Coordinates of C-alpha atoms (C1' of nucleotides) in Angstrom, one line a residue:
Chain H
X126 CA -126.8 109.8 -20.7
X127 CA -123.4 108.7 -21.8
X128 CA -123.7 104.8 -20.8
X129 CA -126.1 105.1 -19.1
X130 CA -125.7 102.3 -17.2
X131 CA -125.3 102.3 -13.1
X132 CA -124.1 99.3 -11.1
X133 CA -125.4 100.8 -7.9
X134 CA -128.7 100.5 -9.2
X135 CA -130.7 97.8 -7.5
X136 CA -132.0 97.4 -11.3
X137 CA -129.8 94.2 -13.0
X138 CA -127.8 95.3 -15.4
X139 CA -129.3 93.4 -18.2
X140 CA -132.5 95.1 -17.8
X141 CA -130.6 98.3 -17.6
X142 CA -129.2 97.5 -21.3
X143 CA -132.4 96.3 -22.6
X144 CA -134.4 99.6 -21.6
X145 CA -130.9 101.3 -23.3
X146 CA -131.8 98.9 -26.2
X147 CA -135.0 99.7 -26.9
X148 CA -134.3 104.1 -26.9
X149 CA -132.0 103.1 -29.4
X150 CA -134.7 101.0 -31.4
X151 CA -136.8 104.0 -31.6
X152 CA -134.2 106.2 -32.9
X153 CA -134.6 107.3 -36.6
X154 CA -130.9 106.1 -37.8
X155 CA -131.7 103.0 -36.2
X156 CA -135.3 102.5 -37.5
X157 CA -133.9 103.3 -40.9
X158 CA -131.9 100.0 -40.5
X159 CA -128.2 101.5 -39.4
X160 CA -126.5 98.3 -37.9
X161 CA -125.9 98.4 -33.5
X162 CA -122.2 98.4 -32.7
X163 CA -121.2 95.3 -32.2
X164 CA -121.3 92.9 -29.0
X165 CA -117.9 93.2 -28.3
X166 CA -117.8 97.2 -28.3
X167 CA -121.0 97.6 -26.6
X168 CA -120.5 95.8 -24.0
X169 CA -117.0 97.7 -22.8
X170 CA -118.9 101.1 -23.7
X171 CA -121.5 100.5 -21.5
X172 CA -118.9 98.4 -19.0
X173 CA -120.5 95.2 -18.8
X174 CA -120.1 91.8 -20.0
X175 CA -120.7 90.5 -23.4
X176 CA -122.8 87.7 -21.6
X177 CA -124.7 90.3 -19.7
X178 CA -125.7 92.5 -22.9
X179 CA -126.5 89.6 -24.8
X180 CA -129.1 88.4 -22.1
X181 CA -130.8 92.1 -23.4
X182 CA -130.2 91.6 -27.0
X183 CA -131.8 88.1 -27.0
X184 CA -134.8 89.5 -25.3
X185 CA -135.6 91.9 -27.7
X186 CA -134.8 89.5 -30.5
X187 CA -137.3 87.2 -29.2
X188 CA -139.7 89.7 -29.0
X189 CA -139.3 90.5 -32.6
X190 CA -137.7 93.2 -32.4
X191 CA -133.7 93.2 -33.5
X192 CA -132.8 90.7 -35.9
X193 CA -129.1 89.4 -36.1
X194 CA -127.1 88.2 -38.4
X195 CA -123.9 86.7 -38.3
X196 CA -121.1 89.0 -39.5
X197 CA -123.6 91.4 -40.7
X198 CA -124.5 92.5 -37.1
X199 CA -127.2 93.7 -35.5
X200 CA -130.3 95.6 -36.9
X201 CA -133.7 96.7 -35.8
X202 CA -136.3 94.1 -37.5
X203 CA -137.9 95.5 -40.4
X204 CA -141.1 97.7 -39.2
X205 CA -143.7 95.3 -40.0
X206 CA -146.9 95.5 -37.4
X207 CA -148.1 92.5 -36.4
X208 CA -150.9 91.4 -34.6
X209 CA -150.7 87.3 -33.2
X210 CA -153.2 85.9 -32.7
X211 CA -153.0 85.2 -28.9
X212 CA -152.1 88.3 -27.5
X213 CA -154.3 90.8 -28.9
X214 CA -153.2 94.7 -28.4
X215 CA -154.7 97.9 -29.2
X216 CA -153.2 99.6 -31.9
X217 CA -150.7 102.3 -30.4
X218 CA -149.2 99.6 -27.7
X219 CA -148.4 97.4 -30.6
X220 CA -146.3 100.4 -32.3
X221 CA -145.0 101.5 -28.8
X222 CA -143.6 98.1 -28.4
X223 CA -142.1 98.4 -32.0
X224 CA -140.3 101.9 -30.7
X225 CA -142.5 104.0 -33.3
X226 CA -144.1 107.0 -31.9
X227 CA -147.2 107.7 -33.1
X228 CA -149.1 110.6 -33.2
X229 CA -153.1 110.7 -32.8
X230 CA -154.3 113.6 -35.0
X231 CA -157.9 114.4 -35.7
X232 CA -159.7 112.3 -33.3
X233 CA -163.0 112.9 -33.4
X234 CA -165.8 111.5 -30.7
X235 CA -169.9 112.5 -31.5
X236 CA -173.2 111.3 -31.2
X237 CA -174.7 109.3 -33.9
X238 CA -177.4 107.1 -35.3
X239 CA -175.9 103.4 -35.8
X240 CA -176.2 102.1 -39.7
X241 CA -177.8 98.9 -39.9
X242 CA -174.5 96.6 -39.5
X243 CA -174.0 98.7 -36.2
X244 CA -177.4 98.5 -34.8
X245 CA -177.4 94.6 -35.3
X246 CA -174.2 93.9 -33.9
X247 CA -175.3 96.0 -31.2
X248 CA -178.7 94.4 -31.2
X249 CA -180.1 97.9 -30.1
X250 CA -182.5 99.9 -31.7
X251 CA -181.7 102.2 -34.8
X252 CA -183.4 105.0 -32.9
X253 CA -180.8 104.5 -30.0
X254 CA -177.7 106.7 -30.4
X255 CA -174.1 105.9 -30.0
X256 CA -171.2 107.0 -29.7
X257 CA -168.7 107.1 -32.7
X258 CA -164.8 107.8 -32.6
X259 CA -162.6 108.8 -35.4
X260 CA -159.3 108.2 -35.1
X261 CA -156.3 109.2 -38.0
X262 CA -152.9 108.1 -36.9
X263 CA -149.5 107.8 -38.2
X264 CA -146.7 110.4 -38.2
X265 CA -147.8 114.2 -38.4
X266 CA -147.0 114.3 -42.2
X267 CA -147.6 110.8 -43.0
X268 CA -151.2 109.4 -41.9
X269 CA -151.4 105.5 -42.2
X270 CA -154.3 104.2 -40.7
X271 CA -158.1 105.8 -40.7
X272 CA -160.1 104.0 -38.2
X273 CA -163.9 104.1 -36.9
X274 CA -164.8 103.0 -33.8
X275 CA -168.9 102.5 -32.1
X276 CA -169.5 102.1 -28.8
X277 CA -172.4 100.0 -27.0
X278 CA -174.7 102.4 -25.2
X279 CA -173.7 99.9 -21.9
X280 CA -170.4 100.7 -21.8
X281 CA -171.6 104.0 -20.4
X282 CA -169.3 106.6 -22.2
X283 CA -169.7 110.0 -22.4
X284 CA -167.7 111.3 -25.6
X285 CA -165.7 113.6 -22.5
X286 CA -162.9 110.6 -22.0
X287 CA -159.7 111.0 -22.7
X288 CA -158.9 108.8 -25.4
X289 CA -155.2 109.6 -26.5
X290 CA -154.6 106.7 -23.5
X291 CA -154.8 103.2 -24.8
X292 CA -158.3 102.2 -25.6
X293 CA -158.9 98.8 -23.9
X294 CA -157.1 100.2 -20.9
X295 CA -159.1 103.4 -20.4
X296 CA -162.4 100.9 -21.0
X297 CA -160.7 98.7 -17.9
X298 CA -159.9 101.3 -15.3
X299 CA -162.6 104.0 -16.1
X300 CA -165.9 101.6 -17.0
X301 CA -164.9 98.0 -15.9
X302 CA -165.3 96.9 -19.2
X303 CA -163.0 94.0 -20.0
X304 CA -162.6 92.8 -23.6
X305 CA -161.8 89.6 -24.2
X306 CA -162.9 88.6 -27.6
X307 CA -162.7 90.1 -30.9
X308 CA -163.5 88.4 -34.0
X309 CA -162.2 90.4 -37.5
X310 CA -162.6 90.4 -41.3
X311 CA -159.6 91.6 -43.5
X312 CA -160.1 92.1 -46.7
X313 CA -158.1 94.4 -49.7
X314 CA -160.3 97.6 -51.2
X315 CA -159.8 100.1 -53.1
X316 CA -159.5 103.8 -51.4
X317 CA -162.5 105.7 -52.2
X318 CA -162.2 109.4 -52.3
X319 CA -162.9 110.2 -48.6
X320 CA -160.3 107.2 -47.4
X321 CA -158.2 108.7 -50.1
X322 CA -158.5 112.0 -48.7
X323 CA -158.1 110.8 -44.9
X324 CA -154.7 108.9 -46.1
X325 CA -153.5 110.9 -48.6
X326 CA -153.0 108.2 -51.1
X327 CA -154.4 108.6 -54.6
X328 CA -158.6 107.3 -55.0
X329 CA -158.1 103.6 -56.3
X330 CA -154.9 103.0 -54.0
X331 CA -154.8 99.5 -52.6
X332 CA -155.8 99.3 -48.5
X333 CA -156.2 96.9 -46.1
X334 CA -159.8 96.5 -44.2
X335 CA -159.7 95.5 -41.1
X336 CA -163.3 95.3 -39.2
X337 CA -163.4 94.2 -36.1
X338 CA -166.1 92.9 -33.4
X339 CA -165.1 93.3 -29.8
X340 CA -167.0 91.6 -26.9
X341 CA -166.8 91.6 -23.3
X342 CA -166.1 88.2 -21.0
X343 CA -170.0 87.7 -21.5
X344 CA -169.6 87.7 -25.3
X345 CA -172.0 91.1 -25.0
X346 CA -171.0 93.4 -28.0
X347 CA -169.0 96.0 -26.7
X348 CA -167.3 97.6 -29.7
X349 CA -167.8 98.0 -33.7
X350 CA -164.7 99.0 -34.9
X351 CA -163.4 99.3 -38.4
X352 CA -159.3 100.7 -39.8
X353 CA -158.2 101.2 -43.2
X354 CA -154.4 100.7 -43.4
X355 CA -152.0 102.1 -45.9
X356 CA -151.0 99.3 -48.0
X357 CA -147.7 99.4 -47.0
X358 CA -147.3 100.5 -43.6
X359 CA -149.3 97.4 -42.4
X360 CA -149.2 93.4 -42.4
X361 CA -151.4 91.2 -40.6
X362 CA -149.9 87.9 -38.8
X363 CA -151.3 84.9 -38.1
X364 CA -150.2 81.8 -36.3
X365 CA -152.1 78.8 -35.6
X366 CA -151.8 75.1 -35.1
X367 CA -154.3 72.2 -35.6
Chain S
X58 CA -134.3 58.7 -24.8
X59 CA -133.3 58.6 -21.3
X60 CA -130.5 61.7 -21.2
X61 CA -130.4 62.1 -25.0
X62 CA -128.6 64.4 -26.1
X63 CA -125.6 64.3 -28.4
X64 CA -122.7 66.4 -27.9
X65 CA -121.1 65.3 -31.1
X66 CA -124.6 66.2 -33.0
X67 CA -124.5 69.0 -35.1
X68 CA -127.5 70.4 -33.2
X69 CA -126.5 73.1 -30.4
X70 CA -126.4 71.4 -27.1
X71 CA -129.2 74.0 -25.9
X72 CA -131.2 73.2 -28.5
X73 CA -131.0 70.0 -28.0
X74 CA -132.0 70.7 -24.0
X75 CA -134.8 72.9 -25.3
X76 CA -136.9 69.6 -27.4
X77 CA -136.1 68.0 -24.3
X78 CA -137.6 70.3 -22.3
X79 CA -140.5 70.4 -24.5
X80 CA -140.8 66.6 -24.3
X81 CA -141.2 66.6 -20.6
X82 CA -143.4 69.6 -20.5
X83 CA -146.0 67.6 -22.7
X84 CA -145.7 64.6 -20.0
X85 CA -148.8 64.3 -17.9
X86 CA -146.8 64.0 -14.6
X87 CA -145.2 67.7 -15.4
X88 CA -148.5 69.2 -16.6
X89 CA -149.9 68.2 -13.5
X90 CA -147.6 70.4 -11.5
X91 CA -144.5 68.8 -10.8
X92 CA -141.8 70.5 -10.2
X93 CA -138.6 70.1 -12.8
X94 CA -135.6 68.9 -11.6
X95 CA -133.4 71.9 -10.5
X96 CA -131.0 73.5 -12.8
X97 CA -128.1 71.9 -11.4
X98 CA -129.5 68.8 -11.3
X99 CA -130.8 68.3 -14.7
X100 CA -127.3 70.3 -16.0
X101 CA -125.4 67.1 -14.4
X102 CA -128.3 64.8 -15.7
X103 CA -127.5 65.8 -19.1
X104 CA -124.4 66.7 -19.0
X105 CA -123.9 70.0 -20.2
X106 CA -123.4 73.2 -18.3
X107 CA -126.0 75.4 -16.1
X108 CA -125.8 78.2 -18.2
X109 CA -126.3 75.8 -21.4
X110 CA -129.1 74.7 -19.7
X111 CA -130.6 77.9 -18.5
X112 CA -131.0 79.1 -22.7
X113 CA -132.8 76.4 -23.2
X114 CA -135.5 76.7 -20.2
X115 CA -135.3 80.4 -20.8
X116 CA -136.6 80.5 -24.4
X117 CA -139.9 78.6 -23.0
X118 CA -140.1 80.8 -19.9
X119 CA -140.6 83.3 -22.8
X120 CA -142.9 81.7 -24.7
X121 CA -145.0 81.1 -21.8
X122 CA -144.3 77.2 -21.4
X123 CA -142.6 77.1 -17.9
X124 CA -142.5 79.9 -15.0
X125 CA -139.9 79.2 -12.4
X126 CA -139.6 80.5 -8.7
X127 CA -137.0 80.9 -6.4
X128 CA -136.6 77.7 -4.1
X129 CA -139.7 76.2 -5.5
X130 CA -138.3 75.4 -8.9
X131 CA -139.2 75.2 -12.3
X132 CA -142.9 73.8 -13.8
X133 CA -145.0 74.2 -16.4
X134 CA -147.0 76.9 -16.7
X135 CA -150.5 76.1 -16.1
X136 CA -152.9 78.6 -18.0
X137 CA -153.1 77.6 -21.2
X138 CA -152.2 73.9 -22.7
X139 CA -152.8 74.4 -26.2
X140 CA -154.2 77.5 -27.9
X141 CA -156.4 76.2 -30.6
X142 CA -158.3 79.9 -31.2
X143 CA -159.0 79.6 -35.0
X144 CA -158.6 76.0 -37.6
X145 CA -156.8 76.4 -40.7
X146 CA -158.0 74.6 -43.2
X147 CA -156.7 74.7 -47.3
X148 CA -159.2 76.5 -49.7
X149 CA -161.6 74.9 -51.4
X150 CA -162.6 73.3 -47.5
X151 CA -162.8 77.2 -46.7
X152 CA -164.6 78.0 -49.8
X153 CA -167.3 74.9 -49.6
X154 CA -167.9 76.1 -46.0
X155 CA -169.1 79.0 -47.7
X156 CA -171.4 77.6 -50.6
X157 CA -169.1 78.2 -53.6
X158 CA -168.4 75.9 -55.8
X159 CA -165.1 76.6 -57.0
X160 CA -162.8 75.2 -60.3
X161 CA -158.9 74.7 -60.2
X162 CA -157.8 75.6 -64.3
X163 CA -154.6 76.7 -65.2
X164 CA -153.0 74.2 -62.2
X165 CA -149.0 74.4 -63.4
X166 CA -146.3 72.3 -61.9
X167 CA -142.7 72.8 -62.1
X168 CA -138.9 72.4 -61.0
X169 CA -137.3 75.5 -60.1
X170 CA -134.5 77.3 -58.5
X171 CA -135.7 79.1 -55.3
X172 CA -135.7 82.9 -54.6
X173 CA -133.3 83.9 -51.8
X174 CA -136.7 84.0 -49.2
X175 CA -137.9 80.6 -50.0
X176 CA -134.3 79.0 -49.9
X177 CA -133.7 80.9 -46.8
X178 CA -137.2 79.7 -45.2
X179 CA -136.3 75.8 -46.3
X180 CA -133.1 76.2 -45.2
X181 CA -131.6 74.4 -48.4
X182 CA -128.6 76.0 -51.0
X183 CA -130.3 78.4 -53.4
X184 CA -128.6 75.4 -56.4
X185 CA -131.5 73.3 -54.8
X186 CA -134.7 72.5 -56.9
X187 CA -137.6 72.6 -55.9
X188 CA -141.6 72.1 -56.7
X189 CA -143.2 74.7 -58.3
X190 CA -146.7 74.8 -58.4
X191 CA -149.1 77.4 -59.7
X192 CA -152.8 77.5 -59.6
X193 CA -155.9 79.9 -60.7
X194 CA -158.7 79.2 -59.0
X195 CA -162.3 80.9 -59.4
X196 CA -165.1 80.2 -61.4
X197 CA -163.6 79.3 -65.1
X198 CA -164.7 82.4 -66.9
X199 CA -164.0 84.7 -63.2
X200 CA -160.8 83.6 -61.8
X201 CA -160.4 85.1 -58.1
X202 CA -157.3 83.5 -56.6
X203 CA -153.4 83.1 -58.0
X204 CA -151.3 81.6 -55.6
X205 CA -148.0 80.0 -56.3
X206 CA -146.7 76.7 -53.8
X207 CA -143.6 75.7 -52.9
X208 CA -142.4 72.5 -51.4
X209 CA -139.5 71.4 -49.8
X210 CA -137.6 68.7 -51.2
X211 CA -138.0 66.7 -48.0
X212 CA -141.7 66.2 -48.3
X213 CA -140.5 64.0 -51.7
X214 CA -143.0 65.2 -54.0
X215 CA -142.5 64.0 -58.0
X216 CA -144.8 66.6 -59.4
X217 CA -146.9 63.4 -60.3
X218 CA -149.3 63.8 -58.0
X219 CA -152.7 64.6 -58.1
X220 CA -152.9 68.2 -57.4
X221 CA -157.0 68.3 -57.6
X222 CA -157.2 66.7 -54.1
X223 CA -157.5 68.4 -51.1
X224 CA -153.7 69.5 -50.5
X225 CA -153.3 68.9 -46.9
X226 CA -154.9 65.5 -47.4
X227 CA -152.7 64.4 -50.1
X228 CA -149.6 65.1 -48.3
X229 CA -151.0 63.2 -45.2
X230 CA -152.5 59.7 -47.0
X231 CA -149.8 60.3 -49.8
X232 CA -146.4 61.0 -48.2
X233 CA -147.1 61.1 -44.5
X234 CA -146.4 64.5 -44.2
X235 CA -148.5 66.5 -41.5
X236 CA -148.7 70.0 -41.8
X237 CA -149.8 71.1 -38.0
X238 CA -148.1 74.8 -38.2
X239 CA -148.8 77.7 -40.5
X240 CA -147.8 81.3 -40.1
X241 CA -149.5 83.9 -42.3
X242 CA -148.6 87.6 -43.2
X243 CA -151.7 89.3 -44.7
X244 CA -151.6 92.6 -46.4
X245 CA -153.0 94.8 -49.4
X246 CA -151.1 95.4 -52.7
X247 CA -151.6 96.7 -55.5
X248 CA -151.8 94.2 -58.8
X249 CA -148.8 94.4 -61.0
X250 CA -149.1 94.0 -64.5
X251 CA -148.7 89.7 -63.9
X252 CA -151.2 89.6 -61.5
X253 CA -153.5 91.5 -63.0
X254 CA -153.4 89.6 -66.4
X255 CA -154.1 86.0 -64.1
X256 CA -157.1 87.9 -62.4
X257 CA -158.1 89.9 -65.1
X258 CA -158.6 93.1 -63.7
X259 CA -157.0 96.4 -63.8
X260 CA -153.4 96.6 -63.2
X261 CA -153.1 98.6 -60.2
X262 CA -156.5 97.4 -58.6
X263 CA -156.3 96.1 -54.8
X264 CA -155.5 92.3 -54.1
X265 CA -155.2 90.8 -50.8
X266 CA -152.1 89.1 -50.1
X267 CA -151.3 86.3 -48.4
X268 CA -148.3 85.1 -47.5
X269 CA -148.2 81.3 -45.5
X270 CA -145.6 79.1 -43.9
X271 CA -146.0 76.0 -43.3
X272 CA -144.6 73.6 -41.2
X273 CA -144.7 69.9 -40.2
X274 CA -145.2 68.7 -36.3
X275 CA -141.4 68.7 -36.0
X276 CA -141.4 72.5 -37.3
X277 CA -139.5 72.0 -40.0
X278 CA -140.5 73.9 -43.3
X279 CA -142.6 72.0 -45.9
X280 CA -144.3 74.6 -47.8
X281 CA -144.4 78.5 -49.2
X282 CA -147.5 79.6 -50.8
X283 CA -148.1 82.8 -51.5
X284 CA -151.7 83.9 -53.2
X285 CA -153.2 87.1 -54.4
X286 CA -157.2 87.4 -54.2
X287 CA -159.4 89.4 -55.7
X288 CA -160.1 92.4 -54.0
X289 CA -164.0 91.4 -53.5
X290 CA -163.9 88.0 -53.2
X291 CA -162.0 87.3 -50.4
X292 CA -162.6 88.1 -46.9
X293 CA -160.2 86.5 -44.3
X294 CA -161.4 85.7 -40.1
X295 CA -159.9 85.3 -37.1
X296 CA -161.1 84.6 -33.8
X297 CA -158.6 85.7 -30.8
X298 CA -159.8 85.8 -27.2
X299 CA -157.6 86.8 -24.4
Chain X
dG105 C1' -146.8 76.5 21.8
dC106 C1' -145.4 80.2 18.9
dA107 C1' -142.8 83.6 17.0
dA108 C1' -138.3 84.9 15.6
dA109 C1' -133.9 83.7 13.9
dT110 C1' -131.3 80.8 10.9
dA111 C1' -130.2 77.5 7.5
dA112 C1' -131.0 75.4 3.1
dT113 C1' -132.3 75.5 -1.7
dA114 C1' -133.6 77.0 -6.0
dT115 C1' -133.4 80.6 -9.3
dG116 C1' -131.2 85.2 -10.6
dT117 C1' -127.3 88.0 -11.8
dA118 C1' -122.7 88.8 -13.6
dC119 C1' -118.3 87.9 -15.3
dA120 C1' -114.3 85.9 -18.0
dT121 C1' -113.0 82.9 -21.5
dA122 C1' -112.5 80.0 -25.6
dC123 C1' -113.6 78.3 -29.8
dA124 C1' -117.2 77.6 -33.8
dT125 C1' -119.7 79.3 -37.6
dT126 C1' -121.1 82.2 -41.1
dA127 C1' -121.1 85.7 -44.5
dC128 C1' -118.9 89.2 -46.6
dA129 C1' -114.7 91.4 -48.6
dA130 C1' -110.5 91.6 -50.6
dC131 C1' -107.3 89.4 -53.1
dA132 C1' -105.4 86.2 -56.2
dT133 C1' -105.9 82.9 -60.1
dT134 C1' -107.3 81.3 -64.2
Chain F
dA87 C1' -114.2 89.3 -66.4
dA88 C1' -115.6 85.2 -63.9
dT89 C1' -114.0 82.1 -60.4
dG90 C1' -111.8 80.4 -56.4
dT91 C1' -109.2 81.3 -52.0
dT92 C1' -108.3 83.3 -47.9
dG93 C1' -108.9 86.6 -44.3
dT94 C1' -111.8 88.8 -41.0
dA95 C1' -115.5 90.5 -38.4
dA96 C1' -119.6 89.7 -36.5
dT97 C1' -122.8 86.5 -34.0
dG98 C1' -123.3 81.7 -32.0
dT99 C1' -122.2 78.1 -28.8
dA100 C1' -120.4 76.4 -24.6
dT101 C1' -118.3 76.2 -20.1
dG102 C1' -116.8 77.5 -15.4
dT103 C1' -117.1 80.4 -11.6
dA104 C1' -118.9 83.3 -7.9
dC105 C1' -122.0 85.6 -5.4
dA106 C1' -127.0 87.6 -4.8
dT107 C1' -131.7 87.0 -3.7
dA108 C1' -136.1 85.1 -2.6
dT109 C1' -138.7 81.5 -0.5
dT110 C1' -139.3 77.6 2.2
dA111 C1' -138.0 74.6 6.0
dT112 C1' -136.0 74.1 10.4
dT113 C1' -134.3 75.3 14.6
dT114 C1' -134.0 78.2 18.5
dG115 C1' -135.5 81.1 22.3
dC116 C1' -139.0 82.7 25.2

DNA sequence: GCAAATAATATGTACATACATTACAACATT
DNA sequence: AATGTTGTAATGTATGTACATATTATTTGC
């Protein structure tokens, strides 16, 4: 584990560093914004070129993840979530790709009636039932995000799945259902005393509301989805271009 | 145009390379399929090195423009030409969309000295004026939106203008300016004592904040506008499809 | 004629080196 | 105590070189 770094391996070396990057992105010290050591030192700890370690370092910068600065050195970007709009993820592979691990706690699947928003986005009966998912999420001691989740009868689910996998990936491989478009509302509220409860914030505390309608290639509703966000454990980013 | 680029330009050689690139990769014959010239050609071409070169097509291999293959060479990449999933447009077109009529009051403009995040995102010394403008929106007795603008010296604003226009417009007809580019950050907050006095509610109550960059066709920094909405009266969509 | 071996060609990997630029720190100057 | 100067440590830019690897094209052998 020392430098991890073998130039046997049929692996190129620059790949090598960036998967070595990334453990030490999801470190604590470094997620608390301790600076890397620098190029030069890096690169002759873990015996390779300075060339060859950049090509990792640039990679991950590009992704978002380590932002440089000159003489300041190299840090791990500020732990912002972001969600482009082109590539849409589920929730725990954007964090994954972030080096946070979070923890699923009190998720919750059962059989409901749909309220009226449901049943219409559905465009099922409100006698039909469906399946709803609670999810909490965050670190053990620190929840940040409460989110709800309905099912289309279609999709054929059970409520015995195993949902700690990623969502749109279990839907793929297990039911064939591909999700392709999702159209959401984010708006600010104030936590009401169950949300305030789920988040342990105090009632009144600012969070963002993020609902979300998922459809299927054929634009057939597919999922109702709704996620209250600790203020400040979440920002929503947009780009677009006319 | 033909091999233009500058080695005595203060613009990095790969960047240089890289608008280049982008050039050819909007020309008909290259979306079409043809192959690029090879690295070593194109290197000699313009003279600067292969590995110069390389950064440059590299950064668009990541962002999706080009995918290259050994011995066939390098091409554009032919999914997606332009990704055009939601229109942005500037407020009071998004709020007649929706049937409201809405009232600019309290529309203040001003020369200031920028904070460190606007200087840093228009690139200019912090000793740099710029255009300050402030505006409350809302019904006059209900405001619902603060939001604070500002422009980069470039766009050559006087603080004459007429600010009651459609923004976007003005700059176009105006002072030729095109805004094509606009990254958001959306997230909740809580209303600080300033806020709260501008939207007349509670300090502490929830207000959705939005922060926006905006940027000419060029990419280059025109405006910062942040704006703080009213909890209830402002719901923000986007469309993604994958 | 057809399959197998071989050559040619483009990108991929990796290294060493040099100098530029920037931002911060420490020091000196007024 | 503010202000300017200089040093220095980090990333940024740029080049040259060498060999590896994957894919296509060509030649060879039967």
């Amino acid at each position: 584990m020392r430098h991890a770094i073998d130039h046997k391996s049929p692996i190129p070396l620059h790949a090598q560093a960036e998967q070595l990057l990334r453990n030490m992105i999801s470190e604590e010290e470094y997620q608390n914004g301790k600076v890397f050591p620098n190029e030069i030192e890096l690169a002759k700890v873990l015996a390779i070129s300075r060339s060859t370690l950049r090509q990792a370092i640039n990679k991950l910068v590009f992704e978002g993840l380590l932002v440089r600065k000159k003489r300041s050195g190299t840090k791990v970007a500020k732990s912002v979530v972001s969600s482009k709009s082109n590539n849409w993820l589920s929730f725990s592979q954007e964090m994954k790709l972030r080096g946070i691990t979070i923890k699923n706690f009190e998720t919750q699947v059962s059989w409901v009636l749909p309220d009226d928003e449901v049943a219409d986005f559905f465009e099922i009966k409100a006698e039909r039932q469906v399946l709803k998912m609670e999810k909490l999420r965050g670190k053990p001691d620190e929840p940040f995000v409460y989110f709800v989740s309905y099912f289309h009868p279609r999709v054929g689910l059970t409520g015995e799945e195993d949902f700690k996998m990623p969502l749109y990936e279990m839907l793929e491989h297990e039911h064939s259902v591909i999700a392709t478009l999702s159209k959401e509302e984010i708006s600010a509220k104030a936590a009401d005393g169950f949300i305030a409860n789920k988040l342990q914030i105090p009632t009144g505390s600012p969070v963002l509301f993020r609902k979300r309608f998922v459809y299927d290639h054929g634009e057939r509703p597919i999922e109702y989805n709704v996620g209250f966000y600790k203020a400040d454990s979440f920002v929503y980013t947009v780009e677009s271009s006319r």
